[in-house]
């Protein structure tokens, strides 16, 4: 028992309470939350700053505009509808194609126009937003993700989540959709989280529903050892997002588009803790090392260089 | 120091709350546990006099801080007499006076006292009186007295044991010749006590007579019994002069002290006087309130007990909400159980108090299950959010009504209490549960549902624990302590218990840099 408690202390795992009290509250000013909680705003900020994001097809703000939905969607086979204030990936509808005039979701189920309209209506009424306030719906480009993760994801969009602390990327993982997560890249919905070596950009260990795995549960392909292309630039993209929202403790979600390369999908002011399980290492220890630094380089290049120097994984 | 401000604030809140509770417990005698009762004695003394035609005065001794009792009230029925009270530091006296009182009159004095079981009845505070001079005894009394005193001194260690030993010898079944001399010619108890204090004066030990009323249920026309009190240098120690037993019994009410008669009349003759007493049992709480009145304490003015009874009943429940909220804080931030809605479990737990636990769980589960089924049906109609939640609310009310009616016909009266469930909360719970069901699957939804139910059951267990409910209601300042704990929990950054399981893989292996 005492041995266990000692290991718990030595592991320096970041728990929910400590994350909230010592990082989110201390480094994320409440007034900056709207920049990340409203995906429309963070998208626009990113565009102004020259950070690449998936193209916005249109927004629907009031019930009446739902009639215009077919016009917005006209000629588009694949798109994503998401609430501007959604949390935890809820309310995201990924349409991957069409079949006999009906929409085919990423999960394979078919929806007709009425189902899509209802989904948008639910978004507007605040069903998926924090606290249930009325919301608006974004219709945007479905990312044609790079074939890199084809073997280790089941439909949906795999993305790369990076925790950026004081502008320095401290830990990253790839989130791989599974059959269970319905094409969504959220770990608590059953997606796979695969740790990324900050130094090399290669996948290491992986976790699914808080259990260690080495193969993708649906495809059976091994997860470790996949090299993310253009890793340095991806880290720079993540580091630059820090200045968009001025949040000290930030989660940046990046997708790899086949043609456009890394795109910033969304920002998160309360990134989850499972990234520790995916990387099998403590987040707290890395955060403390950044916290102890007196000066942080102003430019993203310098911060990324710092991260790649500090957080080199040593193979066991 | 980290969080000094917060810790100071919490310490301050705890200190204030605890100090107020301490005051209420020690000074006012508010009980810390429920259902405590105390014995209340109502003692009435009745003095009948036959007054002469001229002015007359009746002096009557009154009890002063009788050991083992708290005085709750006293009142006088004086008729045509004017009343004044007098105190000489040891005794209080009622002085009834009138200028013209011809004929028979009856004066009453009524006293209510509550037994104070914890009070010290073996020693009474009192300053050291002057040492009495050695009396000039006659012979052979004098030599007998000095012989006995000398022998008693050999056999005793201190003043208490000295007095005890003397009383033993004085009351021996077969007294020796010295005692026979000392006891000679005395035929009533008061004179015996006076005789003993006279002998004690030979050893320069201060002694006095106290007059004790032995309370009995239904006692009528009783009189007082003399007791002996001896001063040991720091306090007065009472003895039963007949048995030598130390201390007053718990039904012994000390009326007054000294040689003076209990009642004295001038310009009138006393026909009769006596005491009657009756015993009642009352909740300690009532007694504490009365006592606060008498002591002039303002604390009880702010107590919930002063409110009308129906308002009190509401607060009986409301004061439990902070306790329930604390349980939720602990369950969510320390244990790490997921629930639907932050405080939904508290409200469910409050409802459980009315329905009983088992029935509460059955009713709650069946309403949520039926409501979920209805909600899934509504999903097919593709309604807007607010009308949909409102529809679920109506369905919940109909379900509750249906269950009440059916269970009434089946003769299961527990089903009726279902009306106490917070229906809006139930409707919101159903809505949220169905969303989680849709998005994260049945496993998550049921897990969170059971989590909510579990927290509600724990909350019920704690809130329904009578001593805690009693403290919450009697000592609302305990909420300051709860608040302090919550404030401290607000900066708790340690692990949640469930995280120890979640991150177990990280605790198993050697950590990497």
Short mmCIF file of C-alpha atoms in Angstrom, two decimals, chain B residues 45-486:
data_model
loop_
_atom_site.label_atom_id
_atom_site.label_comp_id
_atom_site.label_asym_id
_atom_site.label_seq_id
_atom_site.Cartn_x
_atom_site.Cartn_y
_atom_site.Cartn_z
CA UNK B 45 -44.43 26.69 48.33
CA UNK B 46 -47.52 27.87 50.01
CA UNK B 47 -47.61 30.02 53.12
CA UNK B 48 -50.85 30.61 54.93
CA UNK B 49 -50.89 33.41 57.46
CA UNK B 50 -53.37 34.99 59.78
CA UNK B 51 -52.62 38.68 59.82
CA UNK B 52 -53.32 41.05 62.65
CA UNK B 53 -55.11 44.25 61.89
CA UNK B 54 -51.94 46.32 61.65
CA UNK B 55 -49.07 46.24 59.17
CA UNK B 56 -47.49 42.89 58.64
CA UNK B 57 -44.45 41.44 56.95
CA UNK B 58 -43.59 37.91 55.87
CA UNK B 59 -39.97 37.02 55.08
CA UNK B 60 -39.42 33.90 53.06
CA UNK B 61 -36.13 32.30 52.04
CA UNK B 62 -35.61 31.68 48.32
CA UNK B 63 -33.20 29.29 46.63
CA UNK B 64 -30.00 30.75 45.12
CA UNK B 65 -28.23 28.80 42.37
CA UNK B 66 -29.12 25.41 43.82
CA UNK B 67 -26.37 22.92 42.93
CA UNK B 68 -27.43 20.35 40.34
CA UNK B 69 -30.23 22.49 38.96
CA UNK B 70 -30.75 25.31 36.51
CA UNK B 71 -33.44 27.77 37.49
CA UNK B 72 -35.83 28.25 34.59
CA UNK B 73 -38.41 30.55 36.10
CA UNK B 74 -39.81 31.73 39.37
CA UNK B 75 -42.97 33.61 40.13
CA UNK B 76 -44.89 34.88 43.10
CA UNK B 77 -48.55 35.17 43.93
CA UNK B 78 -48.70 37.94 46.49
CA UNK B 79 -52.35 38.92 46.76
CA UNK B 80 -52.60 42.28 48.56
CA UNK B 81 -49.02 42.14 49.72
CA UNK B 82 -46.27 44.12 48.15
CA UNK B 83 -43.23 42.12 47.14
CA UNK B 84 -39.60 43.00 47.36
CA UNK B 85 -36.55 40.84 47.20
CA UNK B 86 -33.39 41.01 49.17
CA UNK B 87 -30.09 39.22 49.02
CA UNK B 88 -27.24 38.98 51.51
CA UNK B 89 -24.79 37.18 49.27
CA UNK B 90 -25.62 33.76 50.60
CA UNK B 91 -29.37 33.70 50.65
CA UNK B 92 -32.13 35.50 48.84
CA UNK B 93 -35.31 36.45 50.60
CA UNK B 94 -38.76 37.46 49.49
CA UNK B 95 -40.25 40.21 51.64
CA UNK B 96 -44.01 40.43 51.50
CA UNK B 97 -45.31 43.52 53.22
CA UNK B 98 -48.65 45.20 53.65
CA UNK B 99 -49.97 48.02 55.77
CA UNK B 100 -53.28 46.45 56.56
CA UNK B 101 -53.94 42.78 56.04
CA UNK B 102 -56.53 41.65 58.51
CA UNK B 103 -57.44 37.96 58.26
CA UNK B 104 -56.17 34.90 56.48
CA UNK B 105 -53.96 35.15 53.43
CA UNK B 106 -52.10 32.69 51.31
CA UNK B 107 -48.85 33.54 49.57
CA UNK B 108 -47.36 31.42 46.86
CA UNK B 109 -43.92 31.07 45.41
CA UNK B 110 -43.41 28.87 42.38
CA UNK B 111 -40.07 27.76 41.04
CA UNK B 112 -39.19 25.78 37.92
CA UNK B 113 -35.84 24.07 37.81
CA UNK B 114 -34.27 21.76 35.30
CA UNK B 115 -31.98 19.01 36.43
CA UNK B 116 -28.39 19.64 35.37
CA UNK B 117 -27.00 16.12 35.54
CA UNK B 118 -23.41 17.18 34.89
CA UNK B 119 -23.26 19.74 37.67
CA UNK B 120 -20.99 19.17 40.66
CA UNK B 121 -23.09 18.24 43.65
CA UNK B 122 -20.16 17.20 45.83
CA UNK B 123 -18.57 20.59 46.30
CA UNK B 124 -20.04 24.09 46.27
CA UNK B 125 -18.03 27.16 45.44
CA UNK B 126 -17.59 29.60 48.25
CA UNK B 127 -14.92 31.85 49.70
CA UNK B 128 -13.09 30.88 52.83
CA UNK B 129 -15.13 32.16 55.76
CA UNK B 130 -13.46 33.32 58.94
CA UNK B 131 -12.42 30.49 61.20
CA UNK B 132 -14.89 30.12 64.05
CA UNK B 133 -13.54 30.71 67.57
CA UNK B 134 -13.31 27.68 69.80
CA UNK B 135 -16.56 27.72 71.79
CA UNK B 136 -16.55 27.72 75.56
CA UNK B 137 -18.04 24.29 76.12
CA UNK B 138 -19.63 23.27 79.41
CA UNK B 139 -18.32 20.21 81.18
CA UNK B 140 -18.47 17.29 80.65
CA UNK B 141 -19.42 18.27 77.06
CA UNK B 142 -16.15 20.07 76.52
CA UNK B 143 -13.81 17.25 77.46
CA UNK B 144 -15.94 14.76 75.51
CA UNK B 145 -15.79 17.07 72.45
CA UNK B 146 -12.02 17.53 72.63
CA UNK B 147 -11.43 13.82 73.16
CA UNK B 148 -13.57 12.93 70.14
CA UNK B 149 -11.97 15.68 68.01
CA UNK B 150 -8.50 14.48 68.94
CA UNK B 151 -9.37 10.88 68.07
CA UNK B 152 -11.01 11.91 64.82
CA UNK B 153 -7.97 14.00 63.89
CA UNK B 154 -5.75 10.94 64.33
CA UNK B 155 -7.97 8.96 61.99
CA UNK B 156 -8.41 11.50 59.20
CA UNK B 157 -6.33 13.06 56.44
CA UNK B 158 -8.12 16.28 55.58
CA UNK B 159 -11.14 18.33 56.50
CA UNK B 160 -13.53 16.27 54.38
CA UNK B 161 -12.43 12.98 55.90
CA UNK B 162 -12.37 14.65 59.33
CA UNK B 163 -16.00 15.65 59.01
CA UNK B 164 -16.91 12.30 57.57
CA UNK B 165 -15.22 10.44 60.43
CA UNK B 166 -16.87 12.67 63.02
CA UNK B 167 -20.31 12.04 61.48
CA UNK B 168 -19.66 8.30 61.45
CA UNK B 169 -18.86 8.33 65.13
CA UNK B 170 -21.69 10.69 65.96
CA UNK B 171 -24.19 8.41 64.21
CA UNK B 172 -22.75 5.09 65.34
CA UNK B 173 -25.37 2.47 66.20
CA UNK B 174 -23.82 1.94 69.62
CA UNK B 175 -22.28 5.31 70.47
CA UNK B 176 -19.40 5.39 72.94
CA UNK B 177 -19.65 7.36 76.17
CA UNK B 178 -18.23 10.58 74.73
CA UNK B 179 -20.77 10.65 71.93
CA UNK B 180 -23.56 9.89 74.38
CA UNK B 181 -22.52 12.99 76.28
CA UNK B 182 -22.37 15.05 73.10
CA UNK B 183 -25.76 13.84 71.82
CA UNK B 184 -27.49 14.24 75.18
CA UNK B 185 -30.76 16.18 75.27
CA UNK B 186 -31.10 16.80 71.53
CA UNK B 187 -34.25 15.64 69.83
CA UNK B 188 -34.52 17.14 66.35
CA UNK B 189 -32.38 16.97 63.24
CA UNK B 190 -31.73 20.67 62.93
CA UNK B 191 -30.38 20.75 66.47
CA UNK B 192 -28.17 17.75 65.73
CA UNK B 193 -26.66 19.56 62.73
CA UNK B 194 -26.13 22.68 64.84
CA UNK B 195 -24.59 20.50 67.53
CA UNK B 196 -22.17 18.98 65.01
CA UNK B 197 -21.11 22.36 63.71
CA UNK B 198 -20.60 23.41 67.30
CA UNK B 199 -18.30 20.44 67.85
CA UNK B 200 -16.45 21.19 64.54
CA UNK B 201 -15.90 24.73 65.81
CA UNK B 202 -13.79 23.09 68.52
CA UNK B 203 -11.38 22.14 65.72
CA UNK B 204 -11.87 25.61 64.15
CA UNK B 205 -13.52 24.11 61.07
CA UNK B 206 -16.13 26.40 59.45
CA UNK B 207 -19.46 24.64 59.09
CA UNK B 208 -22.98 25.71 58.23
CA UNK B 209 -26.45 24.31 57.92
CA UNK B 210 -28.13 24.02 54.56
CA UNK B 211 -31.82 23.34 54.17
CA UNK B 212 -32.64 20.82 51.52
CA UNK B 213 -35.92 19.99 49.89
CA UNK B 214 -36.08 16.37 48.80
CA UNK B 215 -38.05 16.45 45.58
CA UNK B 216 -40.55 13.72 44.97
CA UNK B 217 -43.21 13.38 42.31
CA UNK B 218 -46.57 14.35 43.79
CA UNK B 219 -45.03 15.61 47.02
CA UNK B 220 -47.30 17.81 49.10
CA UNK B 221 -46.82 19.89 52.21
CA UNK B 222 -43.27 18.75 52.69
CA UNK B 223 -40.61 20.56 54.67
CA UNK B 224 -36.89 20.96 54.35
CA UNK B 225 -34.25 18.70 55.81
CA UNK B 226 -31.08 20.11 57.35
CA UNK B 227 -27.71 19.20 55.86
CA UNK B 228 -24.21 20.00 56.97
CA UNK B 229 -21.71 21.91 54.82
CA UNK B 230 -18.06 22.08 55.82
CA UNK B 231 -15.51 24.42 54.27
CA UNK B 232 -12.20 22.77 53.39
CA UNK B 233 -10.35 25.95 52.54
CA UNK B 234 -11.45 26.13 48.92
CA UNK B 235 -15.06 25.03 48.77
CA UNK B 236 -18.01 23.89 50.81
CA UNK B 237 -18.46 20.14 51.07
CA UNK B 238 -21.97 18.93 51.87
CA UNK B 239 -22.68 15.94 54.10
CA UNK B 240 -25.82 14.15 55.03
CA UNK B 241 -25.63 14.56 58.81
CA UNK B 242 -27.55 11.32 59.40
CA UNK B 243 -25.46 8.97 57.28
CA UNK B 244 -22.24 10.89 56.76
CA UNK B 245 -22.62 10.51 53.00
CA UNK B 246 -20.90 13.21 51.02
CA UNK B 247 -22.69 15.34 48.44
CA UNK B 248 -26.27 16.14 47.53
CA UNK B 249 -28.38 13.55 45.73
CA UNK B 250 -29.77 14.52 42.37
CA UNK B 251 -33.25 15.11 43.77
CA UNK B 252 -31.94 17.33 46.56
CA UNK B 253 -32.80 20.97 46.01
CA UNK B 254 -30.86 23.26 48.35
CA UNK B 255 -33.27 25.95 49.43
CA UNK B 256 -31.19 28.14 51.67
CA UNK B 257 -28.34 28.12 54.16
CA UNK B 258 -27.89 29.34 57.66
CA UNK B 259 -29.59 29.28 61.03
CA UNK B 260 -32.51 31.59 60.22
CA UNK B 261 -35.99 30.08 59.93
CA UNK B 262 -37.26 29.60 56.39
CA UNK B 263 -40.26 31.79 56.97
CA UNK B 264 -40.66 34.55 59.47
CA UNK B 265 -43.66 36.76 60.02
CA UNK B 266 -44.23 39.93 61.97
CA UNK B 267 -47.67 41.32 62.58
CA UNK B 268 -49.09 38.01 61.51
CA UNK B 269 -48.97 34.40 62.59
CA UNK B 270 -48.03 31.61 60.28
CA UNK B 271 -50.77 29.05 60.07
CA UNK B 272 -49.08 26.64 57.79
CA UNK B 273 -46.39 26.41 55.15
CA UNK B 274 -45.17 23.65 52.94
CA UNK B 275 -43.80 22.60 49.61
CA UNK B 276 -45.31 20.59 46.83
CA UNK B 277 -43.53 19.46 43.71
CA UNK B 278 -44.30 17.89 40.38
CA UNK B 279 -42.02 16.43 37.77
CA UNK B 280 -42.31 16.80 34.01
CA UNK B 281 -40.02 15.65 31.28
CA UNK B 282 -39.23 18.01 28.48
CA UNK B 283 -36.89 18.18 25.51
CA UNK B 284 -33.55 19.63 26.45
CA UNK B 285 -33.90 22.07 23.58
CA UNK B 286 -36.90 23.84 25.15
CA UNK B 287 -35.04 24.10 28.41
CA UNK B 288 -32.01 25.59 26.69
CA UNK B 289 -34.21 28.21 25.10
CA UNK B 290 -35.73 29.19 28.41
CA UNK B 291 -32.28 29.28 29.93
CA UNK B 292 -31.02 31.55 27.15
CA UNK B 293 -33.93 33.86 27.98
CA UNK B 294 -32.99 33.99 31.62
CA UNK B 295 -29.29 34.46 30.93
CA UNK B 296 -30.17 37.19 28.45
CA UNK B 297 -28.18 35.46 25.73
CA UNK B 298 -28.77 36.86 22.26
CA UNK B 299 -27.51 33.74 20.53
CA UNK B 300 -30.83 31.96 20.66
CA UNK B 301 -32.61 34.97 19.17
CA UNK B 302 -31.01 33.99 15.89
CA UNK B 303 -31.89 30.36 16.24
CA UNK B 304 -34.29 28.64 13.88
CA UNK B 305 -36.34 27.62 16.90
CA UNK B 306 -37.91 31.05 17.05
CA UNK B 307 -39.58 30.62 13.66
CA UNK B 308 -43.17 29.43 13.18
CA UNK B 309 -43.36 25.65 13.27
CA UNK B 310 -44.16 25.14 9.59
CA UNK B 311 -41.25 27.35 8.57
CA UNK B 312 -39.08 25.40 10.99
CA UNK B 313 -40.09 22.22 9.22
CA UNK B 314 -38.91 23.64 5.91
CA UNK B 315 -35.57 24.54 7.41
CA UNK B 316 -35.26 21.09 8.95
CA UNK B 317 -34.83 19.98 5.35
CA UNK B 318 -33.01 22.99 3.94
CA UNK B 319 -30.18 22.87 6.46
CA UNK B 320 -29.38 19.42 5.11
CA UNK B 321 -28.71 20.71 1.61
CA UNK B 322 -25.21 22.03 2.47
CA UNK B 323 -24.34 18.62 3.90
CA UNK B 324 -25.58 16.99 0.71
CA UNK B 325 -23.63 19.49 -1.37
CA UNK B 326 -20.49 18.63 0.60
CA UNK B 327 -21.07 14.96 -0.17
CA UNK B 328 -21.34 15.83 -3.86
CA UNK B 329 -18.10 17.82 -3.67
CA UNK B 330 -16.32 14.91 -2.02
CA UNK B 331 -17.79 12.34 -4.38
CA UNK B 332 -16.92 14.30 -7.50
CA UNK B 333 -13.56 15.87 -6.61
CA UNK B 334 -12.08 13.31 -4.26
CA UNK B 335 -13.69 10.05 -5.34
CA UNK B 336 -14.30 11.10 -8.93
CA UNK B 337 -17.76 9.67 -9.56
CA UNK B 338 -19.54 11.07 -12.60
CA UNK B 339 -23.11 12.21 -12.06
CA UNK B 340 -25.84 13.77 -14.15
CA UNK B 341 -26.11 17.37 -13.10
CA UNK B 342 -24.05 18.69 -10.24
CA UNK B 343 -26.62 18.75 -7.50
CA UNK B 344 -29.26 16.44 -8.87
CA UNK B 345 -28.15 13.70 -6.44
CA UNK B 346 -28.78 16.03 -3.46
CA UNK B 347 -32.36 16.65 -4.53
CA UNK B 348 -32.94 12.96 -5.18
CA UNK B 349 -31.49 12.18 -1.76
CA UNK B 350 -33.89 14.69 -0.17
CA UNK B 351 -36.76 12.94 -1.93
CA UNK B 352 -35.48 9.61 -0.62
CA UNK B 353 -35.94 10.94 2.89
CA UNK B 354 -39.66 10.99 2.30
CA UNK B 355 -40.02 7.82 0.28
CA UNK B 356 -37.68 5.57 2.26
CA UNK B 357 -34.55 4.36 0.54
CA UNK B 358 -35.65 1.14 -1.15
CA UNK B 359 -38.88 2.58 -2.48
CA UNK B 360 -37.06 5.71 -3.51
CA UNK B 361 -34.61 3.74 -5.62
CA UNK B 362 -37.38 1.66 -7.17
CA UNK B 363 -39.54 4.70 -7.98
CA UNK B 364 -36.62 6.76 -9.26
CA UNK B 365 -35.34 3.99 -11.49
CA UNK B 366 -38.77 3.23 -12.91
CA UNK B 367 -39.52 6.88 -13.67
CA UNK B 368 -36.15 7.38 -15.35
CA UNK B 369 -36.54 4.16 -17.32
CA UNK B 370 -40.07 5.01 -18.53
CA UNK B 371 -39.02 8.59 -19.20
CA UNK B 372 -36.06 7.42 -21.28
CA UNK B 373 -38.31 5.18 -23.35
CA UNK B 374 -40.62 8.13 -23.97
CA UNK B 375 -37.65 10.33 -24.82
CA UNK B 376 -36.37 7.85 -27.39
CA UNK B 377 -39.78 7.77 -28.96
CA UNK B 378 -39.80 11.59 -29.11
CA UNK B 379 -36.43 11.48 -30.84
CA UNK B 380 -38.19 10.03 -33.90
CA UNK B 381 -40.53 13.03 -34.04
CA UNK B 382 -37.52 15.36 -34.30
CA UNK B 383 -38.72 18.06 -31.93
CA UNK B 384 -36.93 21.21 -30.90
CA UNK B 385 -35.05 21.06 -27.62
CA UNK B 386 -37.22 23.08 -25.25
CA UNK B 387 -40.59 21.64 -26.36
CA UNK B 388 -39.01 18.20 -26.16
CA UNK B 389 -37.77 18.66 -22.59
CA UNK B 390 -41.15 20.14 -21.69
CA UNK B 391 -42.86 17.07 -23.17
CA UNK B 392 -40.62 14.82 -21.13
CA UNK B 393 -41.56 16.88 -18.08
CA UNK B 394 -45.25 16.30 -18.75
CA UNK B 395 -44.58 12.61 -19.25
CA UNK B 396 -42.77 12.53 -15.90
CA UNK B 397 -45.72 14.15 -14.14
CA UNK B 398 -48.14 11.71 -15.77
CA UNK B 399 -45.89 8.80 -14.81
CA UNK B 400 -45.74 10.00 -11.23
CA UNK B 401 -49.51 10.38 -11.08
CA UNK B 402 -50.01 6.97 -12.61
CA UNK B 403 -47.65 5.33 -10.16
CA UNK B 404 -49.31 7.02 -7.20
CA UNK B 405 -52.81 5.96 -8.32
CA UNK B 406 -51.78 2.39 -9.14
CA UNK B 407 -49.84 1.89 -5.94
CA UNK B 408 -52.72 3.35 -3.92
CA UNK B 409 -55.10 0.83 -5.46
CA UNK B 410 -52.64 -1.92 -4.74
CA UNK B 411 -52.48 -0.74 -1.18
CA UNK B 412 -48.79 0.17 -1.40
CA UNK B 413 -48.79 3.52 0.32
CA UNK B 414 -45.12 4.11 -0.39
CA UNK B 415 -46.02 4.76 -4.00
CA UNK B 416 -47.84 7.91 -2.95
CA UNK B 417 -44.69 9.64 -1.79
CA UNK B 418 -43.44 9.67 -5.36
CA UNK B 419 -45.00 13.10 -5.65
CA UNK B 420 -42.05 14.41 -3.68
CA UNK B 421 -39.55 13.75 -6.43
CA UNK B 422 -38.28 16.92 -8.05
CA UNK B 423 -39.88 16.42 -11.43
CA UNK B 424 -38.06 19.14 -13.34
CA UNK B 425 -34.79 17.65 -12.21
CA UNK B 426 -36.01 14.24 -13.29
CA UNK B 427 -36.94 15.56 -16.73
CA UNK B 428 -33.52 17.19 -17.14
CA UNK B 429 -31.85 13.99 -15.97
CA UNK B 430 -33.76 11.99 -18.57
CA UNK B 431 -32.81 14.46 -21.30
CA UNK B 432 -29.13 14.42 -20.40
CA UNK B 433 -29.08 10.69 -20.00
CA UNK B 434 -30.57 10.18 -23.43
CA UNK B 435 -27.96 12.52 -24.94
CA UNK B 436 -25.12 10.61 -23.31
CA UNK B 437 -26.80 7.40 -24.46
CA UNK B 438 -26.91 8.64 -28.05
CA UNK B 439 -23.41 10.03 -28.16
CA UNK B 440 -21.34 7.82 -25.88
CA UNK B 441 -23.42 4.69 -25.82
CA UNK B 442 -25.55 2.89 -23.29
CA UNK B 443 -22.59 1.91 -21.15
CA UNK B 444 -21.64 5.52 -20.33
CA UNK B 445 -25.25 6.53 -19.81
CA UNK B 446 -26.01 3.71 -17.41
CA UNK B 447 -22.69 4.17 -15.66
CA UNK B 448 -23.39 7.85 -15.03
CA UNK B 449 -26.97 7.06 -14.04
CA UNK B 450 -25.77 4.56 -11.47
CA UNK B 451 -23.14 7.06 -10.33
CA UNK B 452 -25.86 9.65 -9.68
CA UNK B 453 -27.94 7.08 -7.86
CA UNK B 454 -24.95 5.99 -5.80
CA UNK B 455 -24.14 9.57 -4.75
CA UNK B 456 -27.82 10.09 -3.94
CA UNK B 457 -27.83 6.99 -1.74
CA UNK B 458 -24.68 8.10 0.07
CA UNK B 459 -26.16 11.57 0.46
CA UNK B 460 -29.35 10.05 1.80
CA UNK B 461 -27.39 7.98 4.29
CA UNK B 462 -25.52 11.00 5.59
CA UNK B 463 -28.43 13.47 5.57
CA UNK B 464 -30.72 10.94 7.21
CA UNK B 465 -28.31 10.28 10.07
CA UNK B 466 -30.30 11.80 12.95
CA UNK B 467 -27.40 13.23 15.00
CA UNK B 468 -26.13 15.09 11.95
CA UNK B 469 -29.58 16.41 11.04
CA UNK B 470 -29.98 17.53 14.64
CA UNK B 471 -26.66 19.38 14.66
CA UNK B 472 -27.42 21.03 11.32
CA UNK B 473 -30.73 22.35 12.61
CA UNK B 474 -29.80 23.21 16.18
CA UNK B 475 -26.44 24.69 15.25
CA UNK B 476 -26.87 26.43 11.89
CA UNK B 477 -23.39 27.89 12.48
CA UNK B 478 -22.11 24.40 11.63
CA UNK B 479 -22.69 25.55 8.05
CA UNK B 480 -19.68 27.86 8.44
CA UNK B 481 -17.58 24.79 9.10
CA UNK B 482 -19.06 23.05 6.04
CA UNK B 483 -18.33 26.17 4.03
CA UNK B 484 -14.73 26.16 5.23
CA UNK B 485 -14.31 22.52 4.19
CA UNK B 486 -15.77 23.33 0.78
#
